[in-house]
Amino acid sequence: MTQLARAALLAALPFAASLARADEGMWTFDHFPSERVRQRYGFAPDPAWLDHVRAASARMAEGCSASFVSPTGLVVFNHHCAQDCIAQLSTARRDYLASGFWARTQREEVRCPELEIDRLDEIRDVTGEVAASTSGLSGPAWEEARRATVAGLEQACGGGDDRVRCEVVSLYHGGVHALYRYHRFQDTRLVFAPELAVASFGGDPDNFMFPRYDLDVAFVRVYEDGRPARTDEFLRWSSGGLEDGQLTFVSGNPGSTEREWTVAQLEYERDVALPERLLLLAEQRGQLTEFRERGPEERRIAADPLLELENSFKARRGMLEALLDRDFFAARVAAERALRAEVEADPNLREAAGAWDAIARALEEQRRIHRRLWWVGYERAFDSDLFRAAVQLLRGAEEREKENGARLAEYAEARLPELRAHLLARAPVHRELEILQLTFSLTAMREALGADDPFVRKVLGKRSPRELATRLVTRTRLGTDPAGLAERRRLWEGGRDTVDASRDPMMAIARLVDPEARAVRKHFEEEVESVMEESGERIARARFALHGTSDYPDATFTPRLSFGAVEGYLEEGRLVRPFTTVSGLFERATGREPFRLPASWLRARSRLDPSTALNFCTTNDIVGGNSGSPVVDQRGEIVGLAFDGNIQSLGGDYGFDPAVNRTVAVSSEAILAALEQVYGARRLVEELVPGRGGGRAPRGAARSSSP
Amino acid sequence: MTQLARAALLAALPFAASLARADEGMWTFDHFPSERVRQRYGFAPDPAWLDHVRAASARMAEGCSASFVSPTGLVVFNHHCAQDCIAQLSTARRDYLASGFWARTQREEVRCPELEIDRLDEIRDVTGEVAASTSGLSGPAWEEARRATVAGLEQACGGGDDRVRCEVVSLYHGGVHALYRYHRFQDTRLVFAPELAVASFGGDPDNFMFPRYDLDVAFVRVYEDGRPARTDEFLRWSSGGLEDGQLTFVSGNPGSTEREWTVAQLEYERDVALPERLLLLAEQRGQLTEFRERGPEERRIAADPLLELENSFKARRGMLEALLDRDFFAARVAAERALRAEVEADPNLREAAGAWDAIARALEEQRRIHRRLWWVGYERAFDSDLFRAAVQLLRGAEEREKENGARLAEYAEARLPELRAHLLARAPVHRELEILQLTFSLTAMREALGADDPFVRKVLGKRSPRELATRLVTRTRLGTDPAGLAERRRLWEGGRDTVDASRDPMMAIARLVDPEARAVRKHFEEEVESVMEESGERIARARFALHGTSDYPDATFTPRLSFGAVEGYLEEGRLVRPFTTVSGLFERATGREPFRLPASWLRARSRLDPSTALNFCTTNDIVGGNSGSPVVDQRGEIVGLAFDGNIQSLGGDYGFDPAVNRTVAVSSEAILAALEQVYGARRLVEELVPGRGGGRAPRGAARSSSP
């Protein structure tokens, strides 16, 4: 990772930065470095281009990116983004992860229980308002003032309309605050999804790898008032091919990066947070893998959580390896030293001078309490959807009695519509899986805090973790069956007295642990988090004063645009070419999971052009959250969908290495070929490329899997 | 861990060391610091005392310590040391881990398939011979010369007698070489073991914890020529109590410590070896935990491997945490700097000056190849007893054709008797578990090396890991049923041609992977291991020249004696008292695993003196391998059996913290009380304390569980 180290090192030198960083950057649309793109690639997106691409882009509230691809609400993103929905719509008799899904007619489009698509409609700078409200404060007072201001701004912006989502976003770690207003599409219906076997061909072994052969695509449609929503701004589908070296833009919502973190924060991540999390994920993975062997229904219900878990494990493992790279870490240390020297040399930046040490001290406290914070404060001891519903009902009642600004952040007025929708969604709950996960988390809590810890004793009493988990999950009436949802609605709407009167065992355990959970979290927020954020903002203001918006802010799961090009890379001395083809997919298939192609593809083989580009990689700078992002060419047409990064990109949270960090995408061309030749999805093709889908479906194209 | 850091820091200053280190040290019997013990405790063991304790001590070949406690071959150690044997003697109908085992008559004593007890009979210094043979050599030549010398010395010492085990031991990392001659007791029969539920009361949550409440004891008897062996040197059983502050000695075989490792070696351990291993263990633990839920027989057969795995996981996790402690690590860095300065200042020690950098360079290569070394070189991709048997048969045939000194170390002439005995032992093989473990390791190999790695492709072909594992395990004829053992014997005795002609699928896969496994291992031995050992010896000679035997050598699973005292400690400001009692055990019992007492104890409760000391902790310095060690008082009588260290002792591999590092032991008094009042094991009591076991068994004492 010497290249990565070098890049990070150069980043420490302010004047060399813009030259050295190549295609690095997750730029906000309002500070996009068009001139830099022109210098490198001979094309500069103008304001109209930028506005159009931004308006046609979207995000999935739970954490993916997407785009509109027709004027009647058609949205494209990744299969792995739609995976929860697909699993939720499946049953023991009809497994859409296995069979794929295709709504031949619009009437067959079926609503996803929890999938929300958000479109950004407005950004307003509120830096001054936030800064004024916290000026001169620190610690708990700072934390309270900021929370109240943010809640007030968001509430005023949304105005109680549950089709609007307003969020105050902190860019440059507080260097800038902006109020983002989104339009929420809550009625989102599944249109098309291929079989998991081809969407995630290669499974965990191929995840984060390139060359790659995945058809990681799904289409949904947003509805309003029971009809397809009008989406005038949408991206056109390119039916042309891509070329090596071609300029590409990725428009999406990178989740979070820590490129501006201090060394102390990186050390905490490397030595505490990542190892602890990885060990938990590894154990859960072993357990889920074995759970699947119990039988076909267990295999089905474990598929979605296992995919998510394995992805999380592999990603975090790559992040840990990046931080353990000694050259890389040394470069971060050097970069911090350089910035501190700049700050100390400038009398105007004095307020930032003590910030690094303040963060380091706060992290000492976090090291002391981190286990209790995780298991008690964040209630991770109770890994159960049913428990989380109980907590939301309990706290929902408690918090709604308070003034908006004084509530826990996730119960602020502007957040309630989403919370309520989630609570009342008809997503299936698999009780066997709930018992497995709750048993695991209770056992892990006992392991982390010790069998003699008073909290552990209070929770378990004389029961074993499995006994308690089984009892809670089987006896609670807070399921998502009609009776359970009715009870949830009764408790949500009934308020404090109704909730307090509930004898449901899940409500009872939520009540039992709530005071301590709140206390631990409050201690953390006051003694650790607020110190880190406040100090982080001081550093950010200093950095912003020195470099301004010539640099991009760390990712915040808000719309960003990156530029780059189709480009291979060197791996252990060997050139990795930037394209894979349909013929490569067939060659890689062994007939065994996770390299087993679905029957639809085996039948369609002769109809497909083997040379069609299937996946490609580019130098665009993306991270988790970008999944589903449209890759667009300079005409603003979709040439692919980003669905992954290569293994070398996993250090991307902490720094970008232009030599080997690559975005991995599925080509628009391959998607079109699959829709036409494998799935006979003419209606969809016609909507994407008007005039093209009119022909006859090929003989032998797959039958629809309508619900 | 500030105390630990301080201790290690002081250890860097040669003159302060003896004062600061308190009870630290795993001393060889021939350099025991009796005078230091007298100064601290007013008693100095004399040579006769030392000779007696050493001669009455023993070790279990697979990795535990033990002692003789009667003249007729009775041996005591821990239940967890006998656990493999107890599991191997169990069947679906008769589970001795659950029920315990007690041979009411000598005829009921039943042979453990693989348990070997070794008694050290002689030590000879061979430093000169080893040094002479490698003088002036380096790299592969050094490695070859040393291996040939060691093989020759061991072979000459054993002389083909399979009741003798000879091992060249490298003390002070090569500062001293000694030839150890052991008497091997291979016919070892189980006499008594309590139920696992009380032997490991508290299970994984209480493991490495104190206060503690375990009856972790088992008795076996060594036989020769079908009769109990004569063991004239044995330790007497103390029936008296222990007192706070009382002097204690622990005689045992600490497995290995890395207190003399360089900082580069510790970094490799912290950043690479431990994290990778822990992630594997965590995943396996999740898998085995869930495998147990399949049914009672799965629960039974998974019990023993799961206990072992959880122990290994918790121990390594503690080791990683010690290395991640920044103060502790900084102290090690300072200590190394101090030693290097001493070396550089002394012209006589010049040969050591470059050793640290040579080790660091070798570790760079190890970082590059470590995954391939683990999965291919050490064949960890094949976690299966059946596979290991196939490899031993294959390599046994190949290696025995070579000269003794040119063989892989584990096939040297002196090692063959043990290898053959192991191969032909009637230990059960659980095929379901074999498939589980082999599937896991094949999958993990694919994950580590990548699905496109040529070795991975050669092994898996188009098969999935589970498919290949199932095929190999179900089709091989190399099981441990009578037919399988006969086939193993035929292949072992038939030599190269017979082995080459075998079409057994496990032999076939062993043959397939053998060349690459050997090549990877050879590369590692020549480019990494030999450099580290040779350089380590240079440092060791320098350290030895500076400090001599006033310091103890790192642990080598050879007889050592430590001194200390019964003593509590402070934990988060709270005093942990050094004793627990029988009444505490009953109070802690919840009726749920792992805090469920067996019925025998619940029935015996009224007969037991609640104030009897059950477990205690001492300041003795021990590590893994010491399990089962007798804790003796100054009269040389057994007052307890060491079975664990507290959680603070887990950094003991890298340094000793006298403030909180504690040995955890079960008291001889409690063992006696249990034998008498819970198990009615009069025959055994009479043998331990002649004259005491004559009385009547109490009413209601447990019935025997004879085979």
GROMACS .gro file of C-alpha atoms in nm, chain B residues 237-498:
model
  262
  944TRP     CA    1  -0.152  -3.494   4.964
  945SER     CA    2  -0.201  -3.220   5.218
  946SER     CA    3  -0.517  -3.251   5.417
  947GLY     CA    4  -0.459  -2.924   5.598
  948GLY     CA    5  -0.583  -2.584   5.489
  949LEU     CA    6  -0.401  -2.294   5.330
  950GLU     CA    7  -0.354  -1.946   5.463
  951ASP     CA    8  -0.348  -1.603   5.307
  952GLY     CA    9   0.015  -1.510   5.244
  953GLN     CA   10   0.141  -1.867   5.260
  954LEU     CA   11   0.440  -1.956   5.042
  955THR     CA   12   0.350  -2.174   4.741
  956PHE     CA   13   0.550  -2.343   4.470
  957VAL     CA   14   0.413  -2.452   4.135
  958SER     CA   15   0.597  -2.734   3.960
  959GLY     CA   16   0.498  -2.770   3.597
  960ASN     CA   17   0.563  -2.719   3.232
  961PRO     CA   18   0.475  -2.372   3.109
  962GLY     CA   19   0.420  -2.407   2.734
  963SER     CA   20   0.575  -2.105   2.576
  964THR     CA   21   0.631  -1.739   2.649
  965GLU     CA   22   0.761  -1.460   2.433
  966ARG     CA   23   0.908  -1.237   2.698
  967GLU     CA   24   1.238  -1.218   2.510
  968TRP     CA   25   1.090  -1.149   2.168
  969THR     CA   26   1.193  -0.844   1.975
  970VAL     CA   27   0.953  -0.555   1.917
  971ALA     CA   28   0.921  -0.655   1.551
  972GLN     CA   29   0.809  -1.001   1.658
  973LEU     CA   30   0.557  -0.856   1.900
  974GLU     CA   31   0.425  -0.626   1.627
  975TYR     CA   32   0.379  -0.918   1.394
  976GLU     CA   33   0.193  -1.101   1.668
  977ARG     CA   34  -0.024  -0.798   1.746
  978ASP     CA   35  -0.100  -0.689   1.391
  979VAL     CA   36  -0.107  -1.013   1.197
  980ALA     CA   37  -0.093  -1.344   1.381
  981LEU     CA   38  -0.331  -1.282   1.670
  982PRO     CA   39  -0.600  -1.092   1.477
  983GLU     CA   40  -0.613  -1.348   1.199
  984ARG     CA   41  -0.626  -1.637   1.440
  985LEU     CA   42  -0.890  -1.476   1.656
  986LEU     CA   43  -1.118  -1.412   1.361
  987LEU     CA   44  -1.097  -1.776   1.262
  988LEU     CA   45  -1.160  -1.894   1.615
  989ALA     CA   46  -1.455  -1.660   1.655
  990GLU     CA   47  -1.617  -1.790   1.340
  991GLN     CA   48  -1.555  -2.151   1.434
  992ARG     CA   49  -1.700  -2.087   1.774
  993GLY     CA   50  -2.017  -1.947   1.621
  994GLN     CA   51  -2.042  -2.248   1.397
  995LEU     CA   52  -1.984  -2.508   1.669
  996THR     CA   53  -2.221  -2.332   1.908
  997GLU     CA   54  -2.494  -2.356   1.649
  998PHE     CA   55  -2.398  -2.712   1.547
  999ARG     CA   56  -2.474  -2.817   1.904
 1000GLU     CA   57  -2.832  -2.706   1.860
 1001ARG     CA   58  -2.891  -2.976   1.600
 1002GLY     CA   59  -2.953  -3.236   1.871
 1003PRO     CA   60  -2.823  -3.411   2.184
 1004GLU     CA   61  -2.560  -3.619   2.006
 1005GLU     CA   62  -2.426  -3.312   1.828
 1006ARG     CA   63  -2.423  -3.139   2.163
 1007ARG     CA   64  -2.220  -3.422   2.310
 1008ILE     CA   65  -1.960  -3.454   2.038
 1009ALA     CA   66  -1.914  -3.078   2.006
 1010ALA     CA   67  -1.861  -3.029   2.379
 1011ASP     CA   68  -1.491  -3.115   2.394
 1012PRO     CA   69  -1.378  -2.924   2.082
 1013LEU     CA   70  -1.591  -2.626   2.183
 1014LEU     CA   71  -1.435  -2.607   2.529
 1015GLU     CA   72  -1.091  -2.616   2.375
 1016LEU     CA   73  -1.181  -2.357   2.118
 1017GLU     CA   74  -1.338  -2.116   2.364
 1018ASN     CA   75  -1.039  -2.145   2.591
 1019SER     CA   76  -0.804  -2.073   2.306
 1020PHE     CA   77  -1.016  -1.779   2.193
 1021LYS     CA   78  -1.035  -1.616   2.533
 1022ALA     CA   79  -0.665  -1.668   2.600
 1023ARG     CA   80  -0.558  -1.518   2.269
 1024ARG     CA   81  -0.795  -1.232   2.308
 1025GLY     CA   82  -0.632  -1.148   2.639
 1026MET     CA   83  -0.291  -1.169   2.475
 1027LEU     CA   84  -0.398  -0.930   2.201
 1028GLU     CA   85  -0.534  -0.688   2.455
 1029ALA     CA   86  -0.204  -0.695   2.642
 1030LEU     CA   87  -0.015  -0.613   2.323
 1031LEU     CA   88  -0.263  -0.336   2.236
 1032ASP     CA   89  -0.203  -0.175   2.572
 1033ARG     CA   90   0.003   0.127   2.473
 1034ASP     CA   91   0.192   0.162   2.800
 1035PHE     CA   92   0.281  -0.205   2.797
 1036PHE     CA   93   0.402  -0.193   2.441
 1037ALA     CA   94   0.599   0.126   2.497
 1038ALA     CA   95   0.776  -0.047   2.786
 1039ARG     CA   96   0.878  -0.331   2.557
 1040VAL     CA   97   1.011  -0.082   2.305
 1041ALA     CA   98   1.211   0.089   2.579
 1042ALA     CA   99   1.346  -0.243   2.707
 1043GLU     CA  100   1.466  -0.337   2.361
 1044ARG     CA  101   1.630  -0.002   2.313
 1045ALA     CA  102   1.814  -0.045   2.643
 1046LEU     CA  103   1.940  -0.392   2.553
 1047ARG     CA  104   2.050  -0.282   2.208
 1048ALA     CA  105   2.243   0.003   2.366
 1049GLU     CA  106   2.418  -0.240   2.600
 1050VAL     CA  107   2.502  -0.467   2.308
 1051GLU     CA  108   2.632  -0.186   2.094
 1052ALA     CA  109   2.848  -0.056   2.377
 1053ASP     CA  110   3.021  -0.390   2.429
 1054PRO     CA  111   3.273  -0.492   2.162
 1055ASN     CA  112   3.242  -0.858   2.267
 1056LEU     CA  113   2.876  -0.862   2.173
 1057ARG     CA  114   2.915  -0.721   1.825
 1058GLU     CA  115   2.779  -1.035   1.659
 1059ALA     CA  116   2.434  -0.954   1.805
 1060ALA     CA  117   2.419  -0.597   1.677
 1061GLY     CA  118   2.252  -0.671   1.344
 1062ALA     CA  119   2.018  -0.936   1.480
 1063TRP     CA  120   1.718  -0.711   1.545
 1064ASP     CA  121   1.715  -0.580   1.191
 1065ALA     CA  122   1.759  -0.928   1.048
 1066ILE     CA  123   1.453  -1.044   1.241
 1067ALA     CA  124   1.254  -0.745   1.121
 1068ARG     CA  125   1.348  -0.823   0.760
 1069ALA     CA  126   1.253  -1.187   0.799
 1070LEU     CA  127   0.918  -1.077   0.933
 1071GLU     CA  128   0.858  -0.864   0.624
 1072GLU     CA  129   0.883  -1.184   0.425
 1073GLN     CA  130   0.656  -1.359   0.671
 1074ARG     CA  131   0.396  -1.087   0.630
 1075ARG     CA  132   0.410  -1.147   0.259
 1076ILE     CA  133   0.366  -1.523   0.278
 1077HIS     CA  134   0.183  -1.580   0.604
 1078ARG     CA  135  -0.152  -1.675   0.453
 1079ARG     CA  136   0.002  -1.923   0.217
 1080LEU     CA  137   0.217  -2.063   0.498
 1081TRP     CA  138  -0.085  -2.118   0.719
 1082TRP     CA  139  -0.331  -2.260   0.466
 1083VAL     CA  140  -0.092  -2.443   0.237
 1084GLY     CA  141   0.241  -2.487   0.419
 1085TYR     CA  142   0.085  -2.601   0.745
 1086GLU     CA  143  -0.211  -2.753   0.558
 1087ARG     CA  144  -0.459  -2.569   0.777
 1088ALA     CA  145  -0.694  -2.576   0.480
 1089PHE     CA  146  -0.767  -2.934   0.584
 1090ASP     CA  147  -0.892  -2.928   0.940
 1091SER     CA  148  -0.966  -3.298   0.968
 1092ASP     CA  149  -0.817  -3.575   1.180
 1093LEU     CA  150  -0.867  -3.809   0.887
 1094PHE     CA  151  -0.668  -3.581   0.659
 1095ARG     CA  152  -0.392  -3.547   0.916
 1096ALA     CA  153  -0.371  -3.926   0.939
 1097ALA     CA  154  -0.340  -3.945   0.560
 1098VAL     CA  155  -0.058  -3.691   0.563
 1099GLN     CA  156   0.124  -3.879   0.835
 1100LEU     CA  157   0.097  -4.202   0.639
 1101LEU     CA  158   0.215  -4.034   0.320
 1102ARG     CA  159   0.500  -3.840   0.472
 1103GLY     CA  160   0.585  -4.122   0.710
 1104ALA     CA  161   0.660  -4.338   0.406
 1105GLU     CA  162   0.849  -4.063   0.225
 1106GLU     CA  163   1.050  -3.941   0.519
 1107ARG     CA  164   1.151  -4.279   0.654
 1108GLU     CA  165   1.334  -4.339   0.328
 1109LYS     CA  166   1.561  -4.045   0.409
 1110GLU     CA  167   1.850  -4.023   0.648
 1111ASN     CA  168   1.741  -3.928   0.997
 1112GLY     CA  169   1.900  -3.584   0.992
 1113ALA     CA  170   1.750  -3.488   0.657
 1114ARG     CA  171   1.386  -3.551   0.748
 1115LEU     CA  172   1.111  -3.309   0.839
 1116ALA     CA  173   1.165  -3.259   1.212
 1117GLU     CA  174   0.846  -3.435   1.319
 1118TYR     CA  175   0.948  -3.754   1.132
 1119ALA     CA  176   1.292  -3.782   1.293
 1120GLU     CA  177   1.357  -4.130   1.424
 1121ALA     CA  178   1.308  -4.028   1.787
 1122ARG     CA  179   0.959  -3.897   1.714
 1123LEU     CA  180   0.828  -4.200   1.527
 1124PRO     CA  181   0.706  -4.413   1.819
 1125GLU     CA  182   0.474  -4.138   1.937
 1126LEU     CA  183   0.355  -4.064   1.586
 1127ARG     CA  184   0.276  -4.429   1.520
 1128ALA     CA  185   0.096  -4.468   1.851
 1129HIS     CA  186  -0.116  -4.165   1.776
 1130LEU     CA  187  -0.197  -4.289   1.427
 1131LEU     CA  188  -0.308  -4.629   1.550
 1132ALA     CA  189  -0.500  -4.509   1.857
 1133ARG     CA  190  -0.865  -4.606   1.886
 1134ALA     CA  191  -0.992  -4.252   1.933
 1135PRO     CA  192  -1.338  -4.197   1.786
 1136VAL     CA  193  -1.378  -3.985   1.473
 1137HIS     CA  194  -1.708  -3.798   1.446
 1138ARG     CA  195  -1.777  -3.768   1.076
 1139GLU     CA  196  -2.037  -3.493   1.102
 1140LEU     CA  197  -1.790  -3.282   1.294
 1141GLU     CA  198  -1.512  -3.366   1.052
 1142ILE     CA  199  -1.729  -3.248   0.763
 1143LEU     CA  200  -1.815  -2.928   0.948
 1144GLN     CA  201  -1.453  -2.850   1.028
 1145LEU     CA  202  -1.315  -2.946   0.691
 1146THR     CA  203  -1.583  -2.742   0.513
 1147PHE     CA  204  -1.494  -2.447   0.728
 1148SER     CA  205  -1.122  -2.470   0.668
 1149LEU     CA  206  -1.158  -2.518   0.293
 1150THR     CA  207  -1.389  -2.218   0.278
 1151ALA     CA  208  -1.151  -2.012   0.487
 1152MET     CA  209  -0.862  -2.107   0.260
 1153ARG     CA  210  -1.058  -1.994  -0.043
 1154GLU     CA  211  -1.135  -1.670   0.134
 1155ALA     CA  212  -0.773  -1.612   0.233
 1156LEU     CA  213  -0.609  -1.700  -0.098
 1157GLY     CA  214  -0.892  -1.605  -0.333
 1158ALA     CA  215  -1.114  -1.820  -0.552
 1159ASP     CA  216  -0.875  -1.781  -0.845
 1160ASP     CA  217  -0.561  -1.895  -0.665
 1161PRO     CA  218  -0.410  -2.193  -0.850
 1162PHE     CA  219  -0.376  -2.397  -0.531
 1163VAL     CA  220  -0.739  -2.330  -0.441
 1164ARG     CA  221  -0.845  -2.434  -0.789
 1165LYS     CA  222  -0.633  -2.747  -0.774
 1166VAL     CA  223  -0.792  -2.848  -0.445
 1167LEU     CA  224  -1.154  -2.759  -0.512
 1168GLY     CA  225  -1.185  -2.800  -0.885
 1169LYS     CA  226  -1.551  -2.728  -0.954
 1170ARG     CA  227  -1.662  -2.859  -0.616
 1171SER     CA  228  -1.788  -2.646  -0.332
 1172PRO     CA  229  -1.598  -2.677  -0.003
 1173ARG     CA  230  -1.886  -2.866   0.158
 1174GLU     CA  231  -1.915  -3.102  -0.135
 1175LEU     CA  232  -1.545  -3.185  -0.128
 1176ALA     CA  233  -1.539  -3.221   0.251
 1177THR     CA  234  -1.841  -3.449   0.251
 1178ARG     CA  235  -1.696  -3.662  -0.023
 1179LEU     CA  236  -1.357  -3.700   0.144
 1180VAL     CA  237  -1.488  -3.772   0.493
 1181THR     CA  238  -1.758  -4.015   0.392
 1182ARG     CA  239  -1.552  -4.208   0.137
 1183THR     CA  240  -1.219  -4.248   0.311
 1184ARG     CA  241  -1.139  -4.585   0.471
 1185LEU     CA  242  -0.887  -4.434   0.712
 1186GLY     CA  243  -1.122  -4.411   1.011
 1187THR     CA  244  -1.047  -4.539   1.358
 1188ASP     CA  245  -1.288  -4.830   1.345
 1189PRO     CA  246  -1.105  -5.168   1.346
 1190ALA     CA  247  -1.100  -5.187   0.965
 1191GLY     CA  248  -0.971  -4.830   0.939
 1192LEU     CA  249  -0.696  -4.890   1.194
 1193ALA     CA  250  -0.596  -5.205   1.011
 1194GLU     CA  251  -0.571  -5.005   0.689
 1195ARG     CA  252  -0.363  -4.739   0.865
 1196ARG     CA  253  -0.132  -5.011   0.999
 1197ARG     CA  254  -0.103  -5.166   0.654
 1198LEU     CA  255  -0.008  -4.832   0.501
 1199TRP     CA  256   0.232  -4.739   0.781
 1200GLU     CA  257   0.412  -5.068   0.767
 1201GLY     CA  258   0.390  -5.115   0.391
 1202GLY     CA  259   0.619  -4.824   0.307
 1203ARG     CA  260   0.636  -4.608  -0.001
 1204ASP     CA  261   0.499  -4.847  -0.263
 1205THR     CA  262   0.200  -4.948  -0.057
   0.00000   0.00000   0.00000
